[in-house]
Tab-separated table of C-alpha atoms in Angstrom:
chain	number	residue	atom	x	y	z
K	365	UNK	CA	-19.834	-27.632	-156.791
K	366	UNK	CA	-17.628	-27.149	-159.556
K	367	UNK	CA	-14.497	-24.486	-159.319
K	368	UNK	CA	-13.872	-22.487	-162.720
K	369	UNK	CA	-9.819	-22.481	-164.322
K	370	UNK	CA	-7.843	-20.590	-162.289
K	371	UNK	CA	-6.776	-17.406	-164.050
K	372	UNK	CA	-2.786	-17.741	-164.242
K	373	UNK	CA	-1.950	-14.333	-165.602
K	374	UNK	CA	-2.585	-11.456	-167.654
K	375	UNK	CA	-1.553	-8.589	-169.331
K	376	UNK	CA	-2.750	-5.653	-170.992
K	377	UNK	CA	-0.545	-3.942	-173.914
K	378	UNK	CA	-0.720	-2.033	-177.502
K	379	UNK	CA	0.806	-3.936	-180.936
K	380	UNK	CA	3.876	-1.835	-181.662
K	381	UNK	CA	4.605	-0.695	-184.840
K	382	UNK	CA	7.870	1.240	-185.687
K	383	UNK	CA	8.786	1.591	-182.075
K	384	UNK	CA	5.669	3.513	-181.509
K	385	UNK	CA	2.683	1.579	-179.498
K	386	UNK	CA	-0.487	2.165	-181.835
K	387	UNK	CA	-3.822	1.069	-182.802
K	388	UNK	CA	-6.538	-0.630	-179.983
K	389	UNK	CA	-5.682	-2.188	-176.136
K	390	UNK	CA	-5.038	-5.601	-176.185
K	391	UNK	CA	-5.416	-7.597	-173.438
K	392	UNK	CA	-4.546	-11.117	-172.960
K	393	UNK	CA	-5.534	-13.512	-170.142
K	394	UNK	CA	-3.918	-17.278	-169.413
K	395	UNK	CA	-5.936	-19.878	-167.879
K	396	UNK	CA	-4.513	-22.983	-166.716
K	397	UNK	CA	-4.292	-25.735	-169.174
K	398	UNK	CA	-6.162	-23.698	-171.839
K	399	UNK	CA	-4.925	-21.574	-174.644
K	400	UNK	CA	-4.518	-17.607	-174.594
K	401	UNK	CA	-7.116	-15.398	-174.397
K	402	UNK	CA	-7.025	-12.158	-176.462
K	403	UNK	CA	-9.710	-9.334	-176.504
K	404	UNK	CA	-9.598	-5.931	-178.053
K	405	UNK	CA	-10.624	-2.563	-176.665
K	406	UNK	CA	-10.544	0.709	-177.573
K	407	UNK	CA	-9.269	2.393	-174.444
K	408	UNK	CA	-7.045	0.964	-171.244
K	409	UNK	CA	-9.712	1.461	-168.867
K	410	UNK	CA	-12.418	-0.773	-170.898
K	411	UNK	CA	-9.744	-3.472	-170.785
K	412	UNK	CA	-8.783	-3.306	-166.955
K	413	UNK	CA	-12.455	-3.569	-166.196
K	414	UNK	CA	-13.028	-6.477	-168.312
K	415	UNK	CA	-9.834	-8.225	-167.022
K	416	UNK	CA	-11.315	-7.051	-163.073
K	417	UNK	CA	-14.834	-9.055	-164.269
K	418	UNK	CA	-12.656	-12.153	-165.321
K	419	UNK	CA	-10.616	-11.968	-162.015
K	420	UNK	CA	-13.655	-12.035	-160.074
K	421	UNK	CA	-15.526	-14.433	-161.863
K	422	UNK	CA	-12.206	-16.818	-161.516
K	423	UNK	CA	-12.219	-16.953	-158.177
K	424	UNK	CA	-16.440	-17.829	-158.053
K	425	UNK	CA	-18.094	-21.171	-157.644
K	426	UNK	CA	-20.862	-22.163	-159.858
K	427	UNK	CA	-23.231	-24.812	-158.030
K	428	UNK	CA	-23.807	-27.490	-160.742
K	429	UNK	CA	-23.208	-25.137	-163.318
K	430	UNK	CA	-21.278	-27.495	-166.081
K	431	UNK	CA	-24.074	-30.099	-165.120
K	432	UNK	CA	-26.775	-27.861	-166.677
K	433	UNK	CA	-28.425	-29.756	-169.862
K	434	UNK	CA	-27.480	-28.124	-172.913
K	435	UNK	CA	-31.206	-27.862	-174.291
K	436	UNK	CA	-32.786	-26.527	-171.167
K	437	UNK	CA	-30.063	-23.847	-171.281
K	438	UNK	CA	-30.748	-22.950	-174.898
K	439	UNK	CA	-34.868	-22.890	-174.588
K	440	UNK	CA	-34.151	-20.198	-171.860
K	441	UNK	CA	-31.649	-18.355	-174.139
K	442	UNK	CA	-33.791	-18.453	-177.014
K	443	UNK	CA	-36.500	-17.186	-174.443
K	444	UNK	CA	-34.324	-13.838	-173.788
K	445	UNK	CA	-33.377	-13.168	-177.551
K	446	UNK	CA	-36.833	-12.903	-178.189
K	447	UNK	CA	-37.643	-9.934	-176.188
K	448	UNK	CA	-34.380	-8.176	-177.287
K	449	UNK	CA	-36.723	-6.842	-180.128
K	450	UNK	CA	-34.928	-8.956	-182.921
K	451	UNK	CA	-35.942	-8.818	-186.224
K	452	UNK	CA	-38.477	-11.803	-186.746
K	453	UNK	CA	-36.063	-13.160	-189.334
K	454	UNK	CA	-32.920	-13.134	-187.298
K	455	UNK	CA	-35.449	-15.129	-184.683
K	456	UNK	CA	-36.418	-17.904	-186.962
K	457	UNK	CA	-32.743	-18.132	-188.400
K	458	UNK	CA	-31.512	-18.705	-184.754
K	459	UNK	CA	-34.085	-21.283	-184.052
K	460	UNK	CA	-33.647	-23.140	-187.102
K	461	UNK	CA	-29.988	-23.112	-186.489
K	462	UNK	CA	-30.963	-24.778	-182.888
K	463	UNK	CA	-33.491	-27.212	-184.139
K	464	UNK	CA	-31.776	-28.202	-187.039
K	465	UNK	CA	-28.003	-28.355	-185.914
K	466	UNK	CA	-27.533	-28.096	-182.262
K	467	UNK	CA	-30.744	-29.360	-180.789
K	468	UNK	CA	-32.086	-32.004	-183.021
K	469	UNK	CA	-35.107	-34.025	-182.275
K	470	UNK	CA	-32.598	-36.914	-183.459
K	471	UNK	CA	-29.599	-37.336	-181.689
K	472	UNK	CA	-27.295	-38.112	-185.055
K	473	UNK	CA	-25.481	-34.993	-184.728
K	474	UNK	CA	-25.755	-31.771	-182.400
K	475	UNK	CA	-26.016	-31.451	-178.840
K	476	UNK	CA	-28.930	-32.370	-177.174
K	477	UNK	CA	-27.955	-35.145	-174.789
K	478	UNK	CA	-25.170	-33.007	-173.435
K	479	UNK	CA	-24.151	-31.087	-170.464
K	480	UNK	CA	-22.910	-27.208	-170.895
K	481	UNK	CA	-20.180	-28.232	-169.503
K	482	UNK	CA	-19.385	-31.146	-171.687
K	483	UNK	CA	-19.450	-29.108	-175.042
K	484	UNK	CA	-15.782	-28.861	-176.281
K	485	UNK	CA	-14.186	-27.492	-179.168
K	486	UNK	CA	-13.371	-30.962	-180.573
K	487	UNK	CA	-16.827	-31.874	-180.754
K	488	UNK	CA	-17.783	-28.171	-182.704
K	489	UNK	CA	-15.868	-29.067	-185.610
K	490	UNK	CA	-16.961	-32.414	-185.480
K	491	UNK	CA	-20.768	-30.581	-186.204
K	492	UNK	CA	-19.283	-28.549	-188.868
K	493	UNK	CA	-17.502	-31.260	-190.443
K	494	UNK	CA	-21.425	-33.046	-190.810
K	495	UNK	CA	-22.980	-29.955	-191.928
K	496	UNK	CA	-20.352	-29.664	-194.922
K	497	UNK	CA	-20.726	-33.854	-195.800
K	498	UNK	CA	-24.742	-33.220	-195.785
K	499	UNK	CA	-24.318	-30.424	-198.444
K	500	UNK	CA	-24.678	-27.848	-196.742
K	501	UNK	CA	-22.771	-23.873	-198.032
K	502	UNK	CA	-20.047	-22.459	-195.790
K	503	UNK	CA	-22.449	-19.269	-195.467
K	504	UNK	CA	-24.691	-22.221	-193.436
K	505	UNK	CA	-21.983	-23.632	-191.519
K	506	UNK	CA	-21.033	-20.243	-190.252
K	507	UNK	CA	-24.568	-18.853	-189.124
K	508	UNK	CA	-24.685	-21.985	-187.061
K	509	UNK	CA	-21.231	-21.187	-185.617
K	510	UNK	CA	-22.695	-17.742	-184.646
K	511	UNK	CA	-25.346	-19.151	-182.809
K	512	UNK	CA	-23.580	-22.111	-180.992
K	513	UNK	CA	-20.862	-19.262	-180.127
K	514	UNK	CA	-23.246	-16.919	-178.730
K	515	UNK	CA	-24.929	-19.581	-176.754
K	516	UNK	CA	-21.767	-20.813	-174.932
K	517	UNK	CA	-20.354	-16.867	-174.622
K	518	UNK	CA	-24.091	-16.239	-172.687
K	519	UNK	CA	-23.132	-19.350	-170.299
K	520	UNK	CA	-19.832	-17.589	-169.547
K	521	UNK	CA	-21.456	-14.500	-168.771
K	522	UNK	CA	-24.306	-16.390	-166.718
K	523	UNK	CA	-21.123	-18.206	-164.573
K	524	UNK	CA	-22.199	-22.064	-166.225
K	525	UNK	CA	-18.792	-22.298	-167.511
K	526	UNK	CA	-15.145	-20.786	-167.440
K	527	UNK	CA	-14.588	-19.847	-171.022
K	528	UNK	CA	-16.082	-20.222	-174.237
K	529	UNK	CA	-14.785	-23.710	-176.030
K	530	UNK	CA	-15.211	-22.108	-179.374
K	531	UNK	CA	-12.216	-19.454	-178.154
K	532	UNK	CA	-9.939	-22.064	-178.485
K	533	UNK	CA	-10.675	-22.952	-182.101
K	534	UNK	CA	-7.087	-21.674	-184.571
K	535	UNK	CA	-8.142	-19.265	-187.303
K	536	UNK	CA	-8.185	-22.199	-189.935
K	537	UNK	CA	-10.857	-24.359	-187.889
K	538	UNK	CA	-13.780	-21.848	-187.250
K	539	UNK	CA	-15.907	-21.723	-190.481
K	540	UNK	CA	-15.800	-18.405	-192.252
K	541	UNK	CA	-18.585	-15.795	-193.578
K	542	UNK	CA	-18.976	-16.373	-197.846
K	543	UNK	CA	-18.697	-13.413	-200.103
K	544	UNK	CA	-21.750	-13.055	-201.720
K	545	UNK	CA	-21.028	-13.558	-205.508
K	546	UNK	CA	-21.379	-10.173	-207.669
K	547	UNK	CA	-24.573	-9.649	-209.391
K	548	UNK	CA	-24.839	-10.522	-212.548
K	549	UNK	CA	-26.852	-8.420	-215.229
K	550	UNK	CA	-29.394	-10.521	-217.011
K	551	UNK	CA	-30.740	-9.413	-220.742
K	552	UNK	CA	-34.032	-8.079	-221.835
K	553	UNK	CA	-34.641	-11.086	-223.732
K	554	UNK	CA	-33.246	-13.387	-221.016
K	555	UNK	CA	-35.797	-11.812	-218.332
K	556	UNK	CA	-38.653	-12.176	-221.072
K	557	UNK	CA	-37.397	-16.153	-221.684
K	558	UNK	CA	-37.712	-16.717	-217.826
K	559	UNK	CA	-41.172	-15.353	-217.694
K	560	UNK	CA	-42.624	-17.629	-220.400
K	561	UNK	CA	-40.803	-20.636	-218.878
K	562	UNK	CA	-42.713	-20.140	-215.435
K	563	UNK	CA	-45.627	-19.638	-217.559
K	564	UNK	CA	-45.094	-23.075	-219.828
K	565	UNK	CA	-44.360	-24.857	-216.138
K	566	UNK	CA	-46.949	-23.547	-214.188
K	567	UNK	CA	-49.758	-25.705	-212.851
K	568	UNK	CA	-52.227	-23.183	-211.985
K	569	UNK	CA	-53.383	-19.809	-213.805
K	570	UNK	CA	-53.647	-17.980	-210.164
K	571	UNK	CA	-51.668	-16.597	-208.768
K	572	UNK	CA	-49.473	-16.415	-211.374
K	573	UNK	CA	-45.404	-16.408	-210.078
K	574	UNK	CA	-44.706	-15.369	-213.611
K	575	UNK	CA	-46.099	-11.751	-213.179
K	576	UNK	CA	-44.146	-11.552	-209.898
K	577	UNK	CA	-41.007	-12.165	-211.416
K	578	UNK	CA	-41.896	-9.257	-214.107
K	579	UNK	CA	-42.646	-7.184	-211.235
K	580	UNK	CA	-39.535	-7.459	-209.189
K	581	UNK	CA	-37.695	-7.165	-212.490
K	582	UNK	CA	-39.707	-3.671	-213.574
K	583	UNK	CA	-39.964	-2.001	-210.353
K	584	UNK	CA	-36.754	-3.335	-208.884
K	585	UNK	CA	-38.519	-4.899	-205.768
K	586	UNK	CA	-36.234	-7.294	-203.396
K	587	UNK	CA	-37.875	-11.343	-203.217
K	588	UNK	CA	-39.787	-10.590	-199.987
K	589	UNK	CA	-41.038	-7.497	-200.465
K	590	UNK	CA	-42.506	-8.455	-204.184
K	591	UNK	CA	-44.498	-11.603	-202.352
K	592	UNK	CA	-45.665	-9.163	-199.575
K	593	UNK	CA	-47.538	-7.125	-202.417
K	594	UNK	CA	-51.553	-6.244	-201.872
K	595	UNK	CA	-53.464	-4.751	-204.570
K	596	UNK	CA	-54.461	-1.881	-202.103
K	597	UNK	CA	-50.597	-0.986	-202.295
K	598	UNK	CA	-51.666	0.279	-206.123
K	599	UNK	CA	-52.963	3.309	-207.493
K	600	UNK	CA	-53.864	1.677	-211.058
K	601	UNK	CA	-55.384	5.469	-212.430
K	602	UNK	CA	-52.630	7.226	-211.268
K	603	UNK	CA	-49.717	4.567	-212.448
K	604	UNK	CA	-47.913	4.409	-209.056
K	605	UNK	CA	-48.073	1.769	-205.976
K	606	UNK	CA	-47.003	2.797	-202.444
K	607	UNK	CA	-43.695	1.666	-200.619
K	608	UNK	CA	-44.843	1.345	-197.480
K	609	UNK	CA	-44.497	-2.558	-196.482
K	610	UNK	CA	-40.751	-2.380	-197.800
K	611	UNK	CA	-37.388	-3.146	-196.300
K	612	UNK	CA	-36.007	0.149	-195.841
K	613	UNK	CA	-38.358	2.707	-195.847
K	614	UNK	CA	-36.228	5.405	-197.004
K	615	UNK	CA	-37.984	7.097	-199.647
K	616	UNK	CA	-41.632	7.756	-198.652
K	617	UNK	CA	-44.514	8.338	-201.389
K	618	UNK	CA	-45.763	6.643	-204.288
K	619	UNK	CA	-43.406	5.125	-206.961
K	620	UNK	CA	-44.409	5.627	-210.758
K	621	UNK	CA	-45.321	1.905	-212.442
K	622	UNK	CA	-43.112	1.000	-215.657
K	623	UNK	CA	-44.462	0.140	-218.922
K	624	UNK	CA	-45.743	-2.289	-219.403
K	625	UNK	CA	-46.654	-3.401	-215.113
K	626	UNK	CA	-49.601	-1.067	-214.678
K	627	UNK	CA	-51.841	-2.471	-217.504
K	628	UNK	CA	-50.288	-5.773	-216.535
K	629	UNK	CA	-51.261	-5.454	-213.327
K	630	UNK	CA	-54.297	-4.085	-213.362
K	631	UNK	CA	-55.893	-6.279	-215.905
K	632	UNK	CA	-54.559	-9.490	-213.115
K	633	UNK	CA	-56.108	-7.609	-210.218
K	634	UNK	CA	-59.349	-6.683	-212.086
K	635	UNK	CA	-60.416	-10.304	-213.612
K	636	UNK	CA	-59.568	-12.659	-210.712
K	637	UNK	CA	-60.710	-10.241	-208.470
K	638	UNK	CA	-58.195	-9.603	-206.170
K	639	UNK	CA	-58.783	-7.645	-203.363
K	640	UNK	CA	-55.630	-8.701	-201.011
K	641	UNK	CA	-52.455	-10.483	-201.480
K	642	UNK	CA	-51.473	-10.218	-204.928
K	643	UNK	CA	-49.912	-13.568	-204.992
K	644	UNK	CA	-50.666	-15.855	-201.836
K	645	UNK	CA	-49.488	-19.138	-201.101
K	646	UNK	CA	-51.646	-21.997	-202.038
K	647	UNK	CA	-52.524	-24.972	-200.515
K	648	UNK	CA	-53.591	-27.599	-203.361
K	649	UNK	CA	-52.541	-26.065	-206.875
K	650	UNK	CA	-55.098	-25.800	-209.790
K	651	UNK	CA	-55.214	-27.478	-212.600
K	652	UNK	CA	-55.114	-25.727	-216.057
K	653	UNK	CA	-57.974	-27.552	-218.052
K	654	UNK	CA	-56.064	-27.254	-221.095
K	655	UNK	CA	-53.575	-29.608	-219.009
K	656	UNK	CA	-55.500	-32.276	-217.564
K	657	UNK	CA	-57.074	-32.750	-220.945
K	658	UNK	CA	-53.321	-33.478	-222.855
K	659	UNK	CA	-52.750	-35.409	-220.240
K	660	UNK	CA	-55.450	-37.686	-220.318
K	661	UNK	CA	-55.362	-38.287	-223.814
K	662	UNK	CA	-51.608	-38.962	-223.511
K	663	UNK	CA	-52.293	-41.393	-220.992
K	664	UNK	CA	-55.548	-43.519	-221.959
K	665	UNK	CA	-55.449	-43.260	-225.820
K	666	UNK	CA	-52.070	-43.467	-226.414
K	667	UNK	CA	-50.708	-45.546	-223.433
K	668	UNK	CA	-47.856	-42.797	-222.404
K	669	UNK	CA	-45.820	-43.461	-219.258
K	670	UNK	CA	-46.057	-40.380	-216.770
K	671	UNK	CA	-42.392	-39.681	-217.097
K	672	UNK	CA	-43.159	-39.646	-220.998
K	673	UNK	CA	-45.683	-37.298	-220.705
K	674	UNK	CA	-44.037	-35.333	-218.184
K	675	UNK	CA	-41.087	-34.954	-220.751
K	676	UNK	CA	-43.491	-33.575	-223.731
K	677	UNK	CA	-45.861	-31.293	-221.668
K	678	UNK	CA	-42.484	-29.967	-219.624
K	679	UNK	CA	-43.882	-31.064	-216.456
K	680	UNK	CA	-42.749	-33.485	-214.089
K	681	UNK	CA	-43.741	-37.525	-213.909
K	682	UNK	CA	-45.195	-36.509	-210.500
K	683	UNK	CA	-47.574	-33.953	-211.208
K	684	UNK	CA	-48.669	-35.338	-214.406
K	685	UNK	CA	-49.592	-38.440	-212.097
K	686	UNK	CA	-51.343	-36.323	-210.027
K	687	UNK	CA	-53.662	-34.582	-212.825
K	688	UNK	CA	-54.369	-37.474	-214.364
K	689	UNK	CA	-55.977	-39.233	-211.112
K	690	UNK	CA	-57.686	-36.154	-210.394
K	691	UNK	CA	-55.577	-35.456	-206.888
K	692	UNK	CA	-54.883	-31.863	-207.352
K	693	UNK	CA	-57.685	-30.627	-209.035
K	694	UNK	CA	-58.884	-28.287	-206.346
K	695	UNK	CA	-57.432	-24.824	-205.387
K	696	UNK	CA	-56.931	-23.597	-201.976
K	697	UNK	CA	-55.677	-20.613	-201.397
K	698	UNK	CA	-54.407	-19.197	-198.133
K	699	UNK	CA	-54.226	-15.684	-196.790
K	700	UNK	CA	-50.466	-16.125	-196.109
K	701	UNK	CA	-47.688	-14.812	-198.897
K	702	UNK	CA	-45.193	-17.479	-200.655
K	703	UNK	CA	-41.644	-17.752	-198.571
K	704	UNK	CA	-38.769	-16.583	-200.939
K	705	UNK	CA	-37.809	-20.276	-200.777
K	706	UNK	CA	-40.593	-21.250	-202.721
K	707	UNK	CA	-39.969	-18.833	-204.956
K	708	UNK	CA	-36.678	-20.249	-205.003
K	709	UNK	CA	-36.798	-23.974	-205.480
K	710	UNK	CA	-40.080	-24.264	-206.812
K	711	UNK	CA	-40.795	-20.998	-209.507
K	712	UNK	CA	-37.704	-19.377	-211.236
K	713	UNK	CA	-35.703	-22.621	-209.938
K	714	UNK	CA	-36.485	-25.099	-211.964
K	715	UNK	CA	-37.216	-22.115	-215.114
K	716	UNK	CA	-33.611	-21.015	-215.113
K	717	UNK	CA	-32.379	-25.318	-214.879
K	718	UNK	CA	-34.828	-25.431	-218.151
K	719	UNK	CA	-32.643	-22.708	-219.911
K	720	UNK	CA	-29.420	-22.957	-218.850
K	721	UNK	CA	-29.195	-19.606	-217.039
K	722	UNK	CA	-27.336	-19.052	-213.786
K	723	UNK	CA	-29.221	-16.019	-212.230
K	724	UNK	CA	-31.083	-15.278	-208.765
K	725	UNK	CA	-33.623	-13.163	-207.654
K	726	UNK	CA	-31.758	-10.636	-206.771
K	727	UNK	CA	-30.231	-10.254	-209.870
K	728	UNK	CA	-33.460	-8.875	-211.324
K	729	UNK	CA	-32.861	-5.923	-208.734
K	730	UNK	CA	-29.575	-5.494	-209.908
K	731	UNK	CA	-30.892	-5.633	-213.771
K	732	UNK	CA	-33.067	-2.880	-213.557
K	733	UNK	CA	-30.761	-0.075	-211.948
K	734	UNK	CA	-28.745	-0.555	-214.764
K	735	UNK	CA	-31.204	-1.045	-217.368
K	736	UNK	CA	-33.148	2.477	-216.402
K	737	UNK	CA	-29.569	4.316	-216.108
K	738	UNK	CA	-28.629	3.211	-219.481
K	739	UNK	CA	-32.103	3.457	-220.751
K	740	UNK	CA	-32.502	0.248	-221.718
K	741	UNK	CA	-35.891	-0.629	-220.450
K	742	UNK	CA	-37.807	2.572	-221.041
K	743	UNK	CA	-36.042	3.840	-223.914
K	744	UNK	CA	-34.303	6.997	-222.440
K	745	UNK	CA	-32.207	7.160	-219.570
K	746	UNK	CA	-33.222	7.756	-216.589
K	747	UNK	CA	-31.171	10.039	-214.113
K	748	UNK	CA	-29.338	8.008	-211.143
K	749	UNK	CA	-31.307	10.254	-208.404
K	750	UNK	CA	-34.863	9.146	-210.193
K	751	UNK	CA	-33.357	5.353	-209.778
K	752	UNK	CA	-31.927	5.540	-206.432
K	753	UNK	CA	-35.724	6.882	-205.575
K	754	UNK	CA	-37.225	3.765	-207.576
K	755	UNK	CA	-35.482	1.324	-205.824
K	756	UNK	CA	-35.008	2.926	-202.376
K	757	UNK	CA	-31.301	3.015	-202.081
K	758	UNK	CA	-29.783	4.388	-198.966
K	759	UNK	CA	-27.645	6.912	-201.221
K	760	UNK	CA	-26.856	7.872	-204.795
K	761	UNK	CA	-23.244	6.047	-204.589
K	762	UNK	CA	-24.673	2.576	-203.417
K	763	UNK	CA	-26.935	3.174	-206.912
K	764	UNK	CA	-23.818	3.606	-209.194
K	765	UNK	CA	-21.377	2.310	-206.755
K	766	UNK	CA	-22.694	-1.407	-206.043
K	767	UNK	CA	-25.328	-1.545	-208.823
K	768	UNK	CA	-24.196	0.152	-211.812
K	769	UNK	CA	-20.423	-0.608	-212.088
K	770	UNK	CA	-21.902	-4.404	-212.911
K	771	UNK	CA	-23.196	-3.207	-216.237
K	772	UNK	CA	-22.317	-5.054	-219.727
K	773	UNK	CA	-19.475	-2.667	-220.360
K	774	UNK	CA	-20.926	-2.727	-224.182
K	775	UNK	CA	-23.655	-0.728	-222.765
K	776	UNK	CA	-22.026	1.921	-220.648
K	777	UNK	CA	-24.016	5.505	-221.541
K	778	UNK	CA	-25.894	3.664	-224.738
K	779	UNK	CA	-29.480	4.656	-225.294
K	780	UNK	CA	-31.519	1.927	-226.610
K	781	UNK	CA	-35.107	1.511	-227.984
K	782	UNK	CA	-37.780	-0.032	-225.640
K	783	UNK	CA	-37.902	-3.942	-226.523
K	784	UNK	CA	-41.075	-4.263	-225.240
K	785	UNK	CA	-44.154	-2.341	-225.603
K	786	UNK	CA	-47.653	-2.120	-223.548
K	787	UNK	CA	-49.240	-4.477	-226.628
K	788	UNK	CA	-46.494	-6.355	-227.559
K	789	UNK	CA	-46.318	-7.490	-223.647
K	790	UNK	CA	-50.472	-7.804	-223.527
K	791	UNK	CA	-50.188	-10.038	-226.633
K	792	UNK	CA	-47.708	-12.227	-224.469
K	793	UNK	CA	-50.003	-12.677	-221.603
K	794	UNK	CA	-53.231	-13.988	-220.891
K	795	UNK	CA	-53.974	-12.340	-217.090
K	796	UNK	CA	-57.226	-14.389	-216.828
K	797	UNK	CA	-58.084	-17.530	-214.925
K	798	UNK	CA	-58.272	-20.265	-217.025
C-alpha cells in the first residue's frame, strides 16, 4: 500500500489588475515536497469542487498503484481512447507516439521497463532531449509530450499516482507546438516544372503521381483527399466530380473540373481502365520499357556503373540495379490509396530536391485560391464566393483572409491570359500505359 503526498494547502483567488480582481479563478494547491499546483476555472464553484476532488483523493490509498507497469497501463489507455470515437488519425498518431517513443520494442529510450510510479519529470526531458539528437522537429517532440502527458494525467484521475510528473516541468523545459510556416505561392511555370520532373523520375506509367499533383493543384484538393480519389467520384460529360469523401464536407454538390483536368482525366481513366482508385498504392513498381532498354545498353555495351547510369537517366543507382536484373519488372497493384508520406518522400520529394524548389503539398492548395481570384489560371477572375465553394472553405474570410493575403503582391487584382491550354497540356502528356 502506497499513501499519495499529503496535500499541505491551498487557495483559491483572481489575478488582480489595477486593484480590481479580474479575469478566470485560480486555484493553487501545495503538496509536500513538490512544486505548486495552479489550475484555471472559469467560475469559484468549478474550482472549490476540483480542490474538494483533490482533498479527497489526498487522503486515499492506492493498493500497489505506483507498482503498476507502465505498458500494461498504456495498452488499457489506448484501449479506452479508442471507443471515445477519435478520429482514426488522431488514433494512429497516439499509437505511433507509444510505440515509437514511450513504449519501444527496444528499451534504448522510452518507458517500457518502468513502473507508473517511477516515471519522473527528469527522465521526460531526458526522452525529449533523444527525440531532438535523432532528428526529429519540435512539432514531433511535442505530440509525444501530449500523449505521455495525457497518459500520466489519466493515472491521476484513475488514483495510480498523486500528481502528474510532467506538472512540474518550468515553462522553458516542456517542448512547445511549431507555427506552421506561411504558404508559399508557387508559379504557373513552377507547378508545370514539378509535373514533368515526377514524370522524367517515375518508374512506372500507372498510376501516374504526376497527374495527382496537377489535380490537387487545379481543383485545390488537400494531400489525402486527392489520393482518396475514385473515378466514380467524376462526372467526365458533365465536367464536375463530387465532394463527398472530403475533409470537411461543407459545400455539398458537384464541383466544375478546370481546364485542362477533365480531358486529362478522362483520357487516364478511359485507357488504363480504371474503374476504382484513381491512383492506388503499388506493391512492385513497373518498369517503363523505354527504361529497361537504356539501361541495358548502358550497362552491357558500354560497361556503365549503376550510379553512372543512374546519374544520366535521373534515376537512382538502386533502381537502375534493379531494372537491369529484372527484379522489379512486375506490377502489383493494391486496392489501398498511397499515404501522404509517400507522396511526400518518395513523389514531389525528391522532384522539388531536383529543382531547387522549397514547396509542399499544401502549397498547391494555397496556389490555386489565389491563382483563380486573380485569374491567373483560367484567364478571368473568378469571384471569392465561386472559390471558397471550389475549395470548401468554412467561410469567405478564411478564402481571402488565410489564402489570398499570401499572393505575389505583383499580382494583386491583375488579369492574366491562361498559360496553358486543353492542347497545349494534351501535347505535354501521354495518359497511356506504356
Amino acid at each position: 500500500m502506497t499513501e499519495l503526498s499529503k496535500l499541505r494547502s491551498a487557495s483559491i483567488y483572481r489575478r488582480k489588475r489595477g486593484g480590481r480582481a479580474q479575469g478566470r479563478w485560480k486555484l493553487e494547491v501545495r503538496y509536500e515536497g513538490r512544486r505548486p499546483r495552479i489550475s484555471t476555472w472559469d467560475t469559484r464553484q468549478e474550482a472549490q469542487q476540483e480542490l474538494v476532488r483533490l482533498r479527497a483523493l489526498a487522503n486515499t490509498v492506492v493498493v500497489d498503484g505506483p507498482e503498476r507497469a507502465f505498458g500494461d497501463y498504456v495498452q488499457e489507455w489506448m484501449g479506452v481512447q479508442e471507443q471515445l470515437g477519435l478520429a482514426d488519425s488522431t488514433i494512429l498518431r497516439k499509437r505511433s507516439a507509444i510505440t515509437t517513443w514511450l513504449v519501444p520494442e527496444h528499451t534504448r529510450w522510452g518507458f517500457a521497463d518502468h513502473r507508473i510510479g517511477s516515471v519522473t519529470s527528469k527522465e521526460a526531458i531526458g526522452l525529449f532531449a533523444e527525440m531532438r539528437r535523432q532528428g526529429r522537429s519540435e512539432r514531433t517532440v511535442h505530440k509525444v509530450y501530449e500523449v505521455l502527458n495525457q497518459i500520466l494525467a489519466s493515472a491521476v484521475r484513475d488514483h495510480l499516482i498523486p500528481v502528474n510528473p510532467l506538472d512540474e516541468l518550468l515553462r522553458g523545459e516542456r517542448p512547445r507546438a511549431t507555427r506552421q510556416r506561411s504558404p508559399r505561392i508557387m508559379t504557373h511555370e513552377q507547378v508545370w516544372e514539378v509535373f514533368h520532373e515526377i514524370r522524367r523520375r517515375r518508374g512506372t506509367a500507372f498510376p501516374d503521381y504526376s497527374l495527382l499533383w496537377l489535380t490537387a493543384y487545379y481543383q485545390g484538393t488537400r494531400a489525402g483527399e486527392a489520393i482518396a480519389l475514385t473515378a466514380s467520384d467524376f462526372d467526365f460529360d458533365r465536367g464536375v466530380f463530387f465532394r463527398d469523401n472530403f475533409k470537411q464536407r461543407r459545400h455539398t454538390g458537384p464541383r466544375g473540373l478546370i481546364a485542362p483536368m477533365g480531358t486529362l482525366l478522362r483520357a487516364y481513366v478511359e485507357d488504363n481502365d480504371i474503374a476504382g482508385l484513381l491512383w492506388p498504392a503499388m506493391g512492385v513498381q513497373r518498369v517503363d520499357p523505354d527504361l529497361a532498354a537504356q539501361v541495358c545498353i548502358l550497362r552491357r555495351e558500354e560497361g556503365l556503373t549503376y550510379r553512372a547510369i543512374g546519374e544520366r537517366l535521373g534515376i537512382s543507382d538502386v533502381w537502375a540495379r534493379k531494372v537491369e536484373k529484372g527484379l522489379a519488372n512486375t506490377s502489383r497493384i493494391t486496392d489501398k490509396p498511397i499515404t501522404p508520406s509517400f507522396l511526400r518522400q518518395q513523389v514531389w520529394g525528391p522532384a522539388m530536391a531536383a529543382l531547387g524548389l522549397d514547396f509542399v503539398m499544401k502549397d498547391l492548395r494555397n496556389t490555386c485560391v489565389v491563382h483563380l481570384v486573380d485569374g491567373v489560371m483560367t484567364g478571368e477572375r473568378v469571384e471569392p464566393k465561386d472559390v471558397m465553394h471550389h475549395v470548401d472553405h468554412k467561410s469567405l474570410r478564411m478564402t481571402l483572409d488565410t489564402y489570398y493575403q499570401f499572393r505575389p503582391q505583383g499580382r494583386i487584382g491583375k488579369v492574366e491570359p491562361k498559360e496553358t491550354t486543353v492542347e497545349e497540356a494534351l501535347a505535354r502528356f501521354d495518359p497511356t500505359v506504356r
